[in-house]
Coordinates of C-alpha atoms in Angstrom, one line a residue:
X4 CA -46.5 33.3 12.4
X5 CA -48.2 30.0 11.7
X6 CA -50.4 31.7 9.2
X7 CA -47.3 33.2 7.6
X8 CA -45.9 29.6 7.3
X9 CA -49.0 28.3 5.7
X10 CA -50.0 31.4 3.7
X11 CA -46.7 31.9 1.8
X12 CA -46.6 29.4 -1.1
X13 CA -42.8 29.6 -1.3
X14 CA -42.4 28.7 2.3
X15 CA -45.0 25.9 2.1
X16 CA -43.1 24.3 -0.7
X17 CA -39.8 24.8 1.1
X18 CA -41.2 23.0 4.1
X19 CA -42.4 20.1 2.0
X20 CA -39.0 19.7 0.4
X21 CA -37.4 19.8 3.9
X22 CA -39.5 16.7 4.8
X23 CA -38.6 15.1 1.5
X24 CA -34.9 15.7 2.4
X25 CA -35.4 14.1 5.8
X26 CA -36.8 11.0 4.1
X27 CA -33.8 10.9 1.7
X28 CA -31.5 11.2 4.6
X29 CA -33.2 8.2 6.3
X30 CA -32.9 6.2 3.1
X31 CA -29.2 6.5 3.5
X32 CA -28.9 6.6 7.3
X33 CA -30.9 3.4 8.2
X34 CA -28.8 1.1 5.9
X35 CA -25.6 2.8 7.1
X36 CA -26.6 2.0 10.7
X37 CA -27.9 -1.6 10.3
X38 CA -26.6 -2.9 6.9
X39 CA -23.3 -1.0 6.1
X40 CA -22.0 -3.8 4.0
X41 CA -25.1 -3.8 1.8
X42 CA -24.9 0.0 1.5
X43 CA -21.2 -0.1 0.4
X44 CA -22.0 -2.8 -2.2
X45 CA -25.0 -0.9 -3.6
X46 CA -22.7 2.1 -4.2
X47 CA -19.9 0.0 -5.7
X48 CA -17.6 0.6 -2.8
X49 CA -15.4 -1.9 -1.1
X50 CA -17.4 -4.2 1.1
X51 CA -14.6 -4.6 3.6
X52 CA -14.6 -0.9 4.6
X53 CA -14.4 -0.1 8.3
X54 CA -18.1 -0.4 9.1
X55 CA -18.1 1.5 12.5
X56 CA -17.3 4.7 10.8
X57 CA -20.0 4.3 8.2
X58 CA -22.4 3.4 11.1
X59 CA -21.2 6.5 12.9
X60 CA -22.0 8.6 9.8
X61 CA -25.5 7.1 9.7
X62 CA -26.0 8.0 13.4
X63 CA -24.9 11.6 12.8
X64 CA -27.2 11.9 9.8
X65 CA -30.1 10.8 11.9
X66 CA -29.2 13.5 14.4
X67 CA -28.8 16.2 11.7
X68 CA -32.2 15.3 10.3
X69 CA -33.8 15.9 13.7
X70 CA -32.6 19.5 13.5
X71 CA -34.3 19.8 10.1
X72 CA -37.7 19.4 11.8
X73 CA -38.2 23.0 13.0
X74 CA -37.5 24.3 9.5
X75 CA -40.0 21.8 8.2
X76 CA -42.7 22.9 10.7
X77 CA -42.4 26.6 10.2
X78 CA -39.4 28.1 8.4
X79 CA -40.3 31.7 9.1
X80 CA -40.4 31.1 12.9
X81 CA -37.0 29.4 12.8
X82 CA -35.1 31.2 10.0
X83 CA -31.6 30.3 11.2
X84 CA -32.6 26.6 11.2
X85 CA -34.0 27.0 7.8
X86 CA -30.9 28.5 6.3
X87 CA -28.6 26.0 8.1
X88 CA -30.6 23.3 6.3
X89 CA -29.8 24.9 3.0
X90 CA -26.1 25.3 4.0
X91 CA -25.9 21.7 5.0
X92 CA -26.9 20.6 1.5
X93 CA -24.3 22.8 0.0
X94 CA -21.6 21.4 2.3
X95 CA -22.6 17.9 1.4
X96 CA -22.5 18.7 -2.3
X97 CA -19.0 20.1 -2.0
X98 CA -17.9 17.1 -0.1
X99 CA -19.2 14.7 -2.8
X100 CA -17.3 16.7 -5.4
X101 CA -14.2 16.2 -3.4
X102 CA -14.7 12.5 -3.1
X103 CA -15.5 12.2 -6.8
X104 CA -12.2 13.8 -7.6
X105 CA -10.0 12.0 -5.0
X106 CA -11.6 8.7 -3.9
X107 CA -11.0 6.6 -6.9
X108 CA -14.8 5.7 -7.0
X109 CA -16.3 8.7 -8.9
X110 CA -19.4 6.8 -10.0
X111 CA -20.3 5.8 -6.4
X112 CA -20.6 9.4 -5.3
X113 CA -22.2 11.1 -8.3
X114 CA -25.8 10.2 -7.3
X115 CA -25.2 11.7 -3.9
X116 CA -23.8 14.9 -5.4
X117 CA -26.9 15.1 -7.7
X118 CA -29.2 14.6 -4.7
X119 CA -27.7 17.1 -2.4
X120 CA -26.9 19.6 -5.1
X121 CA -30.5 19.5 -6.4
X122 CA -31.8 19.9 -2.8
X123 CA -29.5 22.9 -2.2
X124 CA -30.7 24.7 -5.3
X125 CA -34.4 23.9 -4.7
X126 CA -34.4 24.7 -0.9
X127 CA -32.2 27.8 -1.4
X128 CA -34.4 29.2 -4.1
X129 CA -37.7 28.6 -2.3
X130 CA -36.4 30.0 1.0
X131 CA -34.9 33.1 -0.6
X132 CA -38.1 33.8 -2.4
X133 CA -40.3 33.3 0.6
X134 CA -38.3 35.0 3.4
X135 CA -38.6 38.8 4.1
X136 CA -35.4 40.8 3.5
X137 CA -34.5 40.9 7.2
X138 CA -34.5 37.1 7.4
X139 CA -32.2 36.5 4.4
X140 CA -28.6 35.3 5.0
X141 CA -26.7 38.5 4.9
X142 CA -29.1 40.3 7.3
X143 CA -29.2 37.3 9.7
X144 CA -25.4 37.1 9.7
X145 CA -24.9 40.8 10.5
X146 CA -27.5 40.6 13.2
X147 CA -25.9 37.5 14.7
X148 CA -22.4 39.0 14.7
X149 CA -23.6 42.1 16.4
X150 CA -25.4 40.1 19.1
X151 CA -22.3 37.9 19.6
X152 CA -20.1 41.0 20.1
X153 CA -22.4 42.5 22.7
X154 CA -22.5 39.2 24.6
X155 CA -18.7 38.9 24.6
X156 CA -18.2 42.5 25.7
X157 CA -20.7 42.2 28.5
X158 CA -20.0 38.7 29.7
X159 CA -16.2 38.5 29.8
X160 CA -15.1 40.9 32.6
X161 CA -13.2 40.4 35.8
X162 CA -12.9 36.8 37.0
X163 CA -14.7 35.5 33.9
X164 CA -12.1 37.1 31.7
X165 CA -9.2 35.6 33.7
X166 CA -10.9 32.2 33.5
X167 CA -11.3 32.6 29.8
X168 CA -7.7 33.5 29.3
X169 CA -6.6 30.4 31.3
X170 CA -8.8 28.2 29.3
X171 CA -7.5 29.7 26.0
X172 CA -3.9 29.2 27.2
X173 CA -4.6 25.6 28.2
X174 CA -6.3 24.8 24.9
X175 CA -3.4 26.5 23.0
X176 CA -0.8 24.4 25.0
X177 CA -2.8 21.2 24.3
X178 CA -3.2 22.1 20.7
X179 CA 0.5 22.8 20.3
X180 CA 1.6 19.6 22.0
X181 CA -0.8 17.6 19.9
X182 CA 0.4 19.2 16.7
X183 CA 4.1 18.7 17.7
X184 CA 3.7 15.0 18.8
X185 CA 1.2 13.8 16.2
X186 CA 1.1 16.1 13.1
X187 CA 4.1 18.3 12.7
X188 CA 6.1 17.1 9.6
X189 CA 9.8 17.4 9.8
X190 CA 11.4 17.4 6.2
X191 CA 13.7 14.4 5.7
X192 CA 17.3 15.4 5.0
X193 CA 18.3 15.3 1.4
X194 CA 20.7 12.4 0.5
X195 CA 23.4 13.4 -1.9
X196 CA 23.9 9.9 -3.5
X197 CA 21.1 8.5 -5.6
X198 CA 21.9 5.0 -4.3
X199 CA 21.7 6.2 -0.7
X200 CA 18.4 7.9 -1.6
X201 CA 17.1 4.6 -3.0
X202 CA 18.1 2.7 0.1
X203 CA 17.1 5.1 2.9
X204 CA 14.8 7.9 1.7
X205 CA 11.0 7.9 2.2
X206 CA 8.7 7.8 -0.8
X207 CA 5.6 8.7 1.2
X208 CA 3.5 5.9 2.6
X209 CA 0.2 6.5 4.5
X210 CA 0.0 6.4 8.3
X211 CA -1.1 2.8 8.5
X212 CA 2.1 1.7 6.7
X213 CA 4.4 3.5 9.1
X214 CA 5.6 2.1 12.4
X215 CA 6.7 4.4 15.2
X216 CA 10.5 4.3 15.3
X217 CA 10.8 3.6 19.0
X218 CA 8.2 0.8 18.8
X219 CA 10.0 -0.7 15.8
X220 CA 13.3 -0.6 17.7
X221 CA 12.1 -2.5 20.8
X222 CA 9.8 -5.1 19.2
X223 CA 12.5 -7.8 18.7
X224 CA 13.2 -7.5 22.4
X225 CA 9.6 -7.3 23.5
X226 CA 8.5 -10.2 21.4
X227 CA 11.7 -12.3 21.2
X228 CA 9.8 -15.5 21.9
X229 CA 7.6 -14.9 18.9
X230 CA 10.5 -14.8 16.4
X231 CA 10.0 -17.5 13.8
X232 CA 13.5 -18.9 14.3
X233 CA 16.6 -18.1 16.2
X234 CA 18.3 -15.0 14.8
X235 CA 19.6 -11.5 15.5
X236 CA 16.9 -8.9 15.5
X237 CA 15.3 -7.9 12.2
X238 CA 18.0 -9.8 10.3
X239 CA 15.9 -12.9 11.1
X240 CA 13.5 -11.8 8.4
X241 CA 16.1 -11.1 5.8
X242 CA 16.6 -7.4 6.5
X243 CA 20.0 -6.1 5.4
X244 CA 22.1 -3.8 7.6
X245 CA 25.2 -2.0 6.6
X246 CA 27.7 0.0 8.6
X247 CA 26.9 3.5 9.6
X248 CA 23.1 3.0 9.6
X249 CA 20.8 2.2 12.5
X250 CA 18.0 1.0 10.1
X251 CA 18.1 -1.8 7.6
X252 CA 18.3 -1.0 3.9
X253 CA 14.8 -0.3 2.6
X254 CA 13.4 1.3 5.8
X255 CA 13.3 5.1 5.8
X256 CA 13.1 7.3 8.8
X257 CA 10.3 9.9 8.6
X258 CA 8.9 12.2 11.2
X259 CA 5.2 13.3 11.2
X260 CA 4.7 14.2 14.8
X261 CA 6.6 11.3 16.2
X262 CA 9.6 9.6 14.4
X263 CA 8.6 6.6 12.4
X264 CA 9.9 4.1 9.8
X265 CA 8.3 3.2 6.5
X266 CA 9.4 0.8 3.8
X267 CA 10.6 2.0 0.4
X268 CA 11.5 0.3 -2.9
X269 CA 14.9 -1.0 -1.6
X270 CA 13.3 -3.3 1.0
X271 CA 12.0 -5.7 -1.6
X272 CA 14.7 -4.9 -4.2
X273 CA 18.1 -5.2 -2.5
X274 CA 19.7 -8.6 -2.7
X275 CA 23.0 -10.0 -1.5
X276 CA 25.4 -12.8 -2.2
X277 CA 28.6 -14.3 -0.8
X278 CA 30.9 -16.9 -2.2
X279 CA 31.0 -19.0 1.0
X280 CA 29.2 -19.2 4.2
X281 CA 32.2 -17.6 6.0
X282 CA 32.2 -14.5 3.8
X283 CA 30.5 -11.2 4.5
X284 CA 27.4 -10.8 2.3
X285 CA 27.7 -8.2 -0.5
X286 CA 24.5 -6.1 -0.7
X287 CA 23.3 -5.3 -4.2
X288 CA 20.7 -2.5 -4.5
X289 CA 18.0 -3.1 -7.2
X290 CA 18.5 -6.9 -7.0
X291 CA 15.8 -9.3 -5.8
X292 CA 15.6 -9.5 -2.0
X293 CA 15.9 -13.2 -2.0
X294 CA 16.2 -13.4 1.8
X295 CA 13.4 -11.1 2.7
X296 CA 10.5 -13.0 4.3
X297 CA 7.8 -10.4 4.2
X298 CA 5.0 -12.7 5.3
X299 CA 6.8 -13.9 8.4
X300 CA 7.6 -10.2 9.2
X301 CA 4.0 -9.3 8.9
X302 CA 2.7 -12.1 11.1
X303 CA 5.4 -11.4 13.7
X304 CA 4.0 -7.9 14.1
X305 CA 0.4 -9.2 14.2
X306 CA 1.3 -11.9 16.8
X307 CA 3.1 -9.2 18.9
X308 CA 0.0 -7.0 18.8
X309 CA -2.2 -9.8 20.0
X310 CA -0.4 -9.9 23.3
X311 CA -2.8 -8.5 26.0
X312 CA 0.2 -6.8 27.6
X313 CA 1.5 -5.3 24.3
X314 CA 1.1 -1.7 25.4
X315 CA 2.7 -2.0 28.8
X316 CA 5.6 -4.2 27.5
X317 CA 6.4 -1.8 24.7
X318 CA 6.2 1.3 26.9
X319 CA 8.6 -0.4 29.4
X320 CA 11.1 -1.2 26.7
X321 CA 10.8 2.3 25.2
X322 CA 11.4 3.9 28.6
X323 CA 14.4 1.6 29.1
X324 CA 16.1 2.7 25.8
X325 CA 14.8 6.2 25.2
X326 CA 14.7 9.4 27.3
X327 CA 11.2 10.7 26.5
X328 CA 9.8 13.9 28.0
X329 CA 6.8 13.7 30.3
X330 CA 4.4 15.0 27.7
X331 CA 5.9 12.7 25.0
X332 CA 5.4 9.7 27.3
X333 CA 1.7 10.5 27.7
X334 CA 1.3 10.6 23.9
X335 CA 3.1 7.3 23.5
X336 CA 1.3 5.6 26.3
X337 CA -2.3 6.7 25.5
X338 CA -2.2 7.4 21.8
X339 CA 0.8 6.3 19.7
X340 CA 1.4 2.8 21.1
X341 CA -2.3 1.9 21.3
X342 CA -2.9 3.2 17.8
X343 CA 0.0 1.1 16.6
X344 CA -1.4 -2.0 18.2
X345 CA -4.8 -1.4 16.6
X346 CA -3.2 -0.8 13.2
X347 CA -1.4 -4.2 13.4
X348 CA -4.6 -5.9 14.5
X349 CA -6.6 -4.3 11.7
X350 CA -4.0 -5.5 9.1
X351 CA -4.2 -8.9 10.6
X352 CA -7.8 -9.1 9.6
X353 CA -7.0 -7.6 6.2
X354 CA -4.4 -10.3 5.6
X355 CA -6.2 -13.3 7.1
X356 CA -6.4 -14.7 3.6
X357 CA -2.7 -15.5 3.7
X358 CA -3.4 -18.3 6.2
X359 CA -5.4 -20.1 3.6
X360 CA -2.5 -20.3 1.1
X361 CA 0.9 -22.0 1.1
X362 CA 3.6 -20.0 2.9
X363 CA 5.3 -17.6 0.6
X364 CA 8.8 -17.9 2.2
X365 CA 11.8 -15.7 1.7
X366 CA 12.2 -13.8 -1.5
X367 CA 8.5 -14.1 -2.5
X368 CA 5.3 -12.1 -2.1
X369 CA 1.7 -12.1 -3.4
X370 CA 1.6 -9.0 -5.5
X371 CA -2.0 -8.3 -6.3
X372 CA -4.2 -10.0 -3.7
X373 CA -3.4 -7.3 -1.2
X374 CA -4.6 -4.7 -3.7
X375 CA -7.7 -6.7 -4.5
X376 CA -8.8 -7.2 -0.9
X377 CA -7.2 -4.5 1.3
X378 CA -7.5 -1.6 -1.1
X379 CA -10.4 -2.4 -3.5
X380 CA -12.4 -4.5 -1.1
X381 CA -12.8 -7.7 -3.2
X382 CA -14.0 -10.8 -1.4
X383 CA -11.4 -13.6 -1.1
X384 CA -11.5 -15.5 -4.4
X385 CA -9.0 -18.1 -3.2
X386 CA -6.5 -17.2 -6.0
X387 CA -2.8 -17.4 -5.3
X388 CA -0.6 -14.7 -6.8
X389 CA 2.7 -15.5 -5.1
X390 CA 5.8 -14.5 -7.2
X391 CA 9.5 -14.1 -6.8
X392 CA 10.6 -10.6 -5.9
X393 CA 12.1 -9.2 -9.2
X394 CA 15.1 -7.1 -9.9
X395 CA 14.4 -3.4 -10.9
X396 CA 17.7 -2.3 -12.5
X397 CA 18.1 -1.1 -16.0
X398 CA 14.5 0.2 -16.5
X399 CA 15.1 2.5 -19.5
X400 CA 14.8 -0.3 -22.1
X401 CA 11.9 -1.7 -20.1
X402 CA 9.8 1.5 -20.1
X403 CA 7.3 0.3 -22.6
X404 CA 7.5 -3.4 -22.1
X405 CA 4.7 -5.5 -20.7
X406 CA 6.0 -6.7 -17.4
X407 CA 4.7 -7.6 -13.9
X408 CA 5.5 -11.3 -14.8
X409 CA 2.2 -11.7 -16.7
X410 CA 2.6 -8.6 -18.9
X411 CA -0.3 -6.8 -17.5
X412 CA 1.1 -3.3 -17.8
X413 CA 3.5 -1.4 -20.1
X414 CA 3.8 1.9 -18.2
X415 CA 6.8 2.2 -15.9
X416 CA 5.1 4.9 -13.8
X417 CA 1.9 2.9 -13.3
X418 CA 3.9 -0.2 -12.3
X419 CA 5.9 1.8 -9.8
X420 CA 3.0 3.6 -8.3
X421 CA 1.0 0.4 -8.1
X422 CA 3.8 -1.3 -6.2
X423 CA 3.9 1.6 -3.8
X424 CA 0.2 1.6 -3.3
X425 CA 0.3 -2.1 -2.5
X426 CA 2.5 -1.4 0.5
X427 CA 0.6 1.6 1.8
X428 CA 1.2 4.7 -0.4
X429 CA -1.8 6.8 -1.1
X430 CA -2.3 9.7 -3.5
X431 CA -2.3 12.1 -0.6
X432 CA 0.8 10.6 1.2
X433 CA 3.1 9.9 -1.7
X434 CA 6.1 12.2 -2.2
X435 CA 6.2 12.7 -6.0
X436 CA 9.7 14.4 -6.1
X437 CA 11.3 11.6 -4.0
X438 CA 9.5 9.0 -6.0
X439 CA 10.6 10.5 -9.3
X440 CA 14.2 10.6 -8.2
X441 CA 14.1 6.9 -7.6
X442 CA 12.4 6.2 -10.9
X443 CA 14.9 8.3 -12.8
X444 CA 17.9 6.6 -11.1
X445 CA 16.5 3.1 -11.9
X446 CA 16.3 4.0 -15.6
X447 CA 20.1 3.8 -16.1
X448 CA 21.3 1.8 -13.0
X449 CA 23.1 -1.2 -14.5
X450 CA 22.9 -4.8 -13.4
X451 CA 25.9 -6.1 -11.5
X452 CA 28.6 -8.0 -13.4
X453 CA 29.6 -11.6 -12.5
X454 CA 31.9 -11.0 -9.5
X455 CA 33.5 -14.4 -9.1
X456 CA 35.9 -14.4 -12.1
X457 CA 37.1 -17.6 -13.7
X458 CA 35.0 -17.4 -16.9
X459 CA 35.9 -19.9 -19.6
X460 CA 36.0 -17.6 -22.7
X461 CA 35.8 -20.6 -25.1
X462 CA 32.7 -21.8 -23.4
X463 CA 31.3 -18.2 -23.3
X464 CA 31.7 -17.9 -27.1
X465 CA 30.1 -21.2 -27.7
X466 CA 27.3 -20.4 -25.3
X467 CA 26.6 -17.1 -27.1
X468 CA 25.9 -19.0 -30.3
X469 CA 23.6 -21.3 -28.4
X470 CA 21.9 -18.3 -26.8
X471 CA 21.2 -16.7 -30.1
X472 CA 19.8 -19.9 -31.5
X473 CA 17.6 -20.8 -28.5
X474 CA 16.9 -17.9 -26.2
X475 CA 17.6 -14.4 -27.7
X476 CA 14.4 -14.0 -29.6
X477 CA 12.4 -13.8 -26.4
X478 CA 14.9 -12.5 -23.9
X479 CA 17.3 -10.0 -25.6
X480 CA 16.7 -6.3 -25.6
X481 CA 15.8 -5.1 -29.1
X482 CA 14.0 -8.3 -30.1
X483 CA 10.3 -7.9 -31.0
X484 CA 9.1 -10.6 -28.6
X485 CA 11.1 -9.4 -25.5
X486 CA 8.8 -7.9 -22.9
X487 CA 5.7 -9.2 -24.7
X488 CA 3.2 -12.1 -24.1
X489 CA 3.7 -14.3 -27.1
X490 CA 3.5 -17.8 -25.9
X491 CA 0.2 -19.3 -24.6
X492 CA 0.2 -20.9 -21.2
X493 CA -0.7 -24.3 -22.7
X494 CA 2.6 -24.2 -24.6
X495 CA 4.7 -22.5 -21.9
X496 CA 3.5 -24.9 -19.2
X497 CA 4.5 -22.8 -16.2
X498 CA 2.4 -22.6 -13.0
X499 CA -0.9 -20.8 -13.9
X500 CA -1.9 -19.4 -10.5
X501 CA -0.3 -16.0 -10.8
X502 CA -2.0 -15.4 -14.2
X503 CA -5.3 -16.4 -12.8
X504 CA -5.0 -14.3 -9.7
X505 CA -5.0 -11.1 -11.8
X506 CA -8.6 -10.8 -12.9
X507 CA -10.7 -8.7 -15.3
X508 CA -12.5 -7.3 -12.3
X509 CA -9.2 -6.0 -10.9
X510 CA -8.4 -4.4 -14.3
X511 CA -11.7 -2.6 -14.1
X512 CA -11.0 -1.3 -10.6
X513 CA -7.6 -0.1 -11.7
X514 CA -9.1 1.8 -14.7
X515 CA -11.6 3.5 -12.4
X516 CA -9.0 4.6 -9.9
X517 CA -8.0 8.0 -11.1
X518 CA -6.6 9.9 -8.2
X519 CA -3.5 11.9 -9.2
X520 CA -0.7 11.0 -9.3
X521 CA -2.2 7.5 -9.3
X522 CA -3.8 6.7 -12.7
X523 CA -3.8 3.1 -13.8
X524 CA -5.3 3.1 -17.3
X525 CA -2.6 0.8 -18.9
X526 CA -3.5 -2.4 -17.0
X527 CA -4.9 -5.3 -19.0
X528 CA -5.7 -8.9 -18.5
X529 CA -3.5 -11.5 -20.1
X530 CA -3.6 -15.3 -20.3
X531 CA 0.1 -16.1 -20.0
X532 CA 3.5 -14.8 -18.9
X533 CA 5.7 -12.2 -20.4
X534 CA 9.1 -12.8 -22.0
X535 CA 11.4 -11.2 -19.5
X536 CA 14.7 -9.6 -20.3
X537 CA 17.6 -11.6 -18.7
X538 CA 20.2 -8.9 -17.9
X539 CA 21.9 -9.8 -14.6
X540 CA 20.2 -13.2 -14.7
X541 CA 23.0 -14.8 -12.6
X542 CA 21.7 -12.9 -9.5
X543 CA 18.0 -13.5 -10.1
X544 CA 17.7 -17.0 -8.7
X545 CA 15.6 -18.9 -8.0
X546 CA 14.0 -18.9 -11.4
X547 CA 10.6 -18.8 -13.1
X548 CA 8.0 -16.3 -12.0
X549 CA 7.3 -18.1 -8.7
X550 CA 10.9 -18.9 -7.8
X551 CA 10.4 -22.6 -8.1
X552 CA 13.6 -23.6 -9.8
X553 CA 16.8 -23.1 -7.7
X554 CA 19.5 -22.8 -10.4
X555 CA 20.1 -22.2 -14.1
X556 CA 21.3 -25.8 -14.4
X557 CA 18.0 -27.0 -13.0
X558 CA 16.1 -24.7 -15.4
X559 CA 17.7 -26.4 -18.3
X560 CA 16.4 -29.8 -17.2
X561 CA 13.0 -31.3 -18.1
X562 CA 10.4 -30.5 -15.5
X563 CA 10.4 -34.0 -14.1
X564 CA 14.1 -33.8 -13.5
X565 CA 14.0 -30.5 -11.5
X566 CA 14.2 -30.6 -7.7
X567 CA 10.7 -31.3 -6.2
X568 CA 11.9 -29.9 -2.8
X569 CA 14.7 -27.5 -2.1
X570 CA 15.5 -24.8 0.5
X571 CA 15.3 -21.0 0.0
X572 CA 16.9 -18.4 2.3
X573 CA 20.6 -18.7 1.5
X574 CA 22.9 -15.9 0.3
X575 CA 25.8 -18.4 -0.5
X576 CA 26.2 -18.5 -4.2
X577 CA 26.6 -21.7 -6.2
X578 CA 29.0 -20.5 -8.9
X579 CA 28.8 -23.8 -10.9
X580 CA 25.1 -24.3 -11.2
X581 CA 24.3 -20.5 -10.9
X582 CA 21.9 -19.9 -8.1
X583 CA 22.0 -20.0 -4.3
X584 CA 22.8 -23.0 -2.2
X585 CA 19.6 -24.9 -1.5
X586 CA 20.6 -28.0 0.5
X587 CA 18.9 -27.0 3.6
X588 CA 19.9 -26.3 7.2
X589 CA 21.9 -29.5 7.5
X590 CA 24.3 -28.1 4.9
X591 CA 26.4 -25.0 5.7
X592 CA 24.7 -22.0 4.2
X593 CA 22.1 -24.1 2.5
X594 CA 18.9 -22.1 3.3
X595 CA 16.2 -22.7 5.9
X596 CA 12.8 -22.6 4.2
X597 CA 11.7 -25.8 2.6
X598 CA 10.1 -25.0 -0.8
X599 CA 7.6 -27.7 -2.0
X600 CA 6.9 -27.5 -5.7
X601 CA 3.9 -29.7 -5.3
X602 CA 1.9 -27.1 -3.5
X603 CA -0.5 -24.8 -5.4
X604 CA 1.3 -21.8 -6.9
X605 CA 4.7 -23.5 -6.4
X606 CA 4.8 -25.7 -9.5
X607 CA 8.1 -25.9 -11.3
X608 CA 6.9 -27.1 -14.6
X609 CA 7.2 -25.5 -18.0
X610 CA 9.6 -23.3 -19.8
X611 CA 11.3 -26.4 -21.3
X612 CA 13.6 -24.5 -23.6
X613 CA 17.1 -25.7 -24.0
X614 CA 16.3 -28.9 -22.2
X615 CA 17.2 -30.9 -25.3
X616 CA 20.8 -29.7 -25.4
X617 CA 23.6 -31.9 -24.5
X618 CA 25.1 -31.4 -21.0
X619 CA 28.2 -29.9 -22.7
X620 CA 26.1 -27.3 -24.5
X621 CA 24.1 -26.5 -21.3
X622 CA 27.3 -25.7 -19.4
X623 CA 28.4 -23.5 -22.3
X624 CA 25.1 -21.7 -22.3
X625 CA 25.2 -21.2 -18.5
X626 CA 28.8 -19.8 -18.9
X627 CA 27.5 -17.2 -21.3
X628 CA 24.5 -16.4 -19.2
X629 CA 26.9 -15.4 -16.4
X630 CA 28.0 -12.5 -18.6
X631 CA 24.5 -11.1 -19.2

C-alpha cells in the first residue's frame, strides 16, 4: 500500500497539497489562538469582536488539521480521510460565500474563499484521478451505508432496542422543550391601527437587544436601590404608559421561545406635554421623546447585572409574580436569566466609552458612536455625537432631504434602517413588512397643532412676514435650501462635536455594508449642519441639534444671552417662551437634569438669526411659529 502511495503521481501530489493545506490552516489558526485582535485587523474586521469565539475557531482548526495527517501520509490507505479532507474544503468555501453575501465585510472573506476554493478543486481533481473506482466517493458512500445498515440491524435487538427507544424519546423531549422555550417564534398579533402598530409592534431586533419579559417586569423591584432617582418603575427613565397596556409606548412584546420585549421607533419618538404640573401629560407619537433618558436606563441595566446575586434575586422575583412550569423554571434559572445577565455585561463593555463623555440626559442620545464602536468595531476616537432626539412626523416631503442633523444621508429607508441597526436590528432579524408599515405611516402623519389656543392673529400675521424675511429660505418646505447643508460651520457657529463625530471612515464602512435589506450607499461626510424643516417646531424643544437652548425665545437671543445652565426633563409647557419649563427641581415641574452648556458637545452658540429683531418682532415671530 505504501508503494501505491508513492508510486501513483496523482496521489503523491495530492499528499503534498494536503500538507500545504495544513500549513495554510496553521497560518490562520495560530494567530486566531494567540493574537485574535491582530487577525481581525489584518482582515479588516472589527477589532472588538468576541475573541473567545475566534480563539475557539482556531483551536478547532488545529484539531481538524490533525485529522488531515493520515491522508497526507497515505491517501490510498485512508480513502475516507482523504475524501473528507476534500469535502471540508468545499464546506469552507461555501461558508465563505455565505459570509461574503451576508456579513457586510465581503473583502475580508474573499481571500479565504479563493484559498479554500482552490484547494478543493486541486485536491478533488488529484484524488479522483489517483483513486481506483472502488475508492471514489459514490462507491465509498454506498459501501458505508450498507455497512451501517447491517450494524444497525444486528446490534439493535432486545434490551438494546428498548434502550435506544428510551434514548430517542428522551432526546426528542429535550429537543422539543428546547425549541419551545428558546426558539419557537409565535407571530405577533396584527394591530389594526397604524398608530397602535407604531407604538407597540415589533420591527425585529436581534437577540442581544431583547429583554425577557419577566426579567424586564421585575427589575425595578429587584434593583430598586439602583434607580437613579426616586420614581415609579420605568417611568423614572421617561417611559410613557397609557391605559390598557402593560408595557410603555415604544416597547413591543415578542415571543421567540420565551416572551421578551424589544424597543421600536416609538420609544425615542413619542413625546408628551401638559399645560401645568397638575395636568395629565398628553402623549404625542412621532414627537421627540424629550423625557426619555436612554443612557440612565442602559446603565441601570448594567449596574443590576453587576450584582453577584442577580440571577437568584431575579428568579425569586419571577417566581413571586409568575406561575412558571417546572421545565420553564429550569430554562429561566440555568439559561435565560444567566444569558440576560451576560448580555447586559457584554453591552456594558461595549458602551464603556459613555463614561468618558458628558452625561447625555433626557431627550438626547449619541447617534453614531454606538454604530462605530459596537457594530463596526472602531476604536474609541473620543468624539462626542450627542444630539437631541428628533421628531419623525411628516416624512413625505423629507424623503430626499439631507437630514440626520448634519445632512449625511438623503434616503429615508437608509436613515430608518440605520437607526434600527443602532439599537440592535440585524439584516437577519428585521421584519421588513412591519418596518415598511411604520415607514409608510410616517410619510403622511402630520405634526400636532398648537393645543393651547389663545393665538393673537394680528401677531401671527406680522410674524409670518418676519418669517418670510428671515427664516423661510432655509426652513420652509419647497425652498431650495431646506434640507440641505448650505451654511458653513464657521458662519453657523453651532457646536461642532456632532459633525466631527461622523467620520469619513464611518462613511466607508456604511458603503461596504451591503447586507439586504440593509444597504447604506447614500451616506456622505459633511462639514456643517442641515437646514431642518420646522413643522411642529413648538413641540421640538429644546432647540439646536444638541438641545442646548430651552425655548424659542432663548433661541432668538445672542449666544451670550442664552441660559448657560438650565434643567431638562420636564413635560410642563411654557406657552409664552415656547419650550418646556427648565427652572429645575426647586420649581414645580421644572425638570431634574442640569444641562451645562459649557461642557463639550453641549455648547449653545451659533444660529444667530433673528437676534437683531426688536423684542416686539421676536414675540410676533414666535406667535407665528406656534402655527407651523
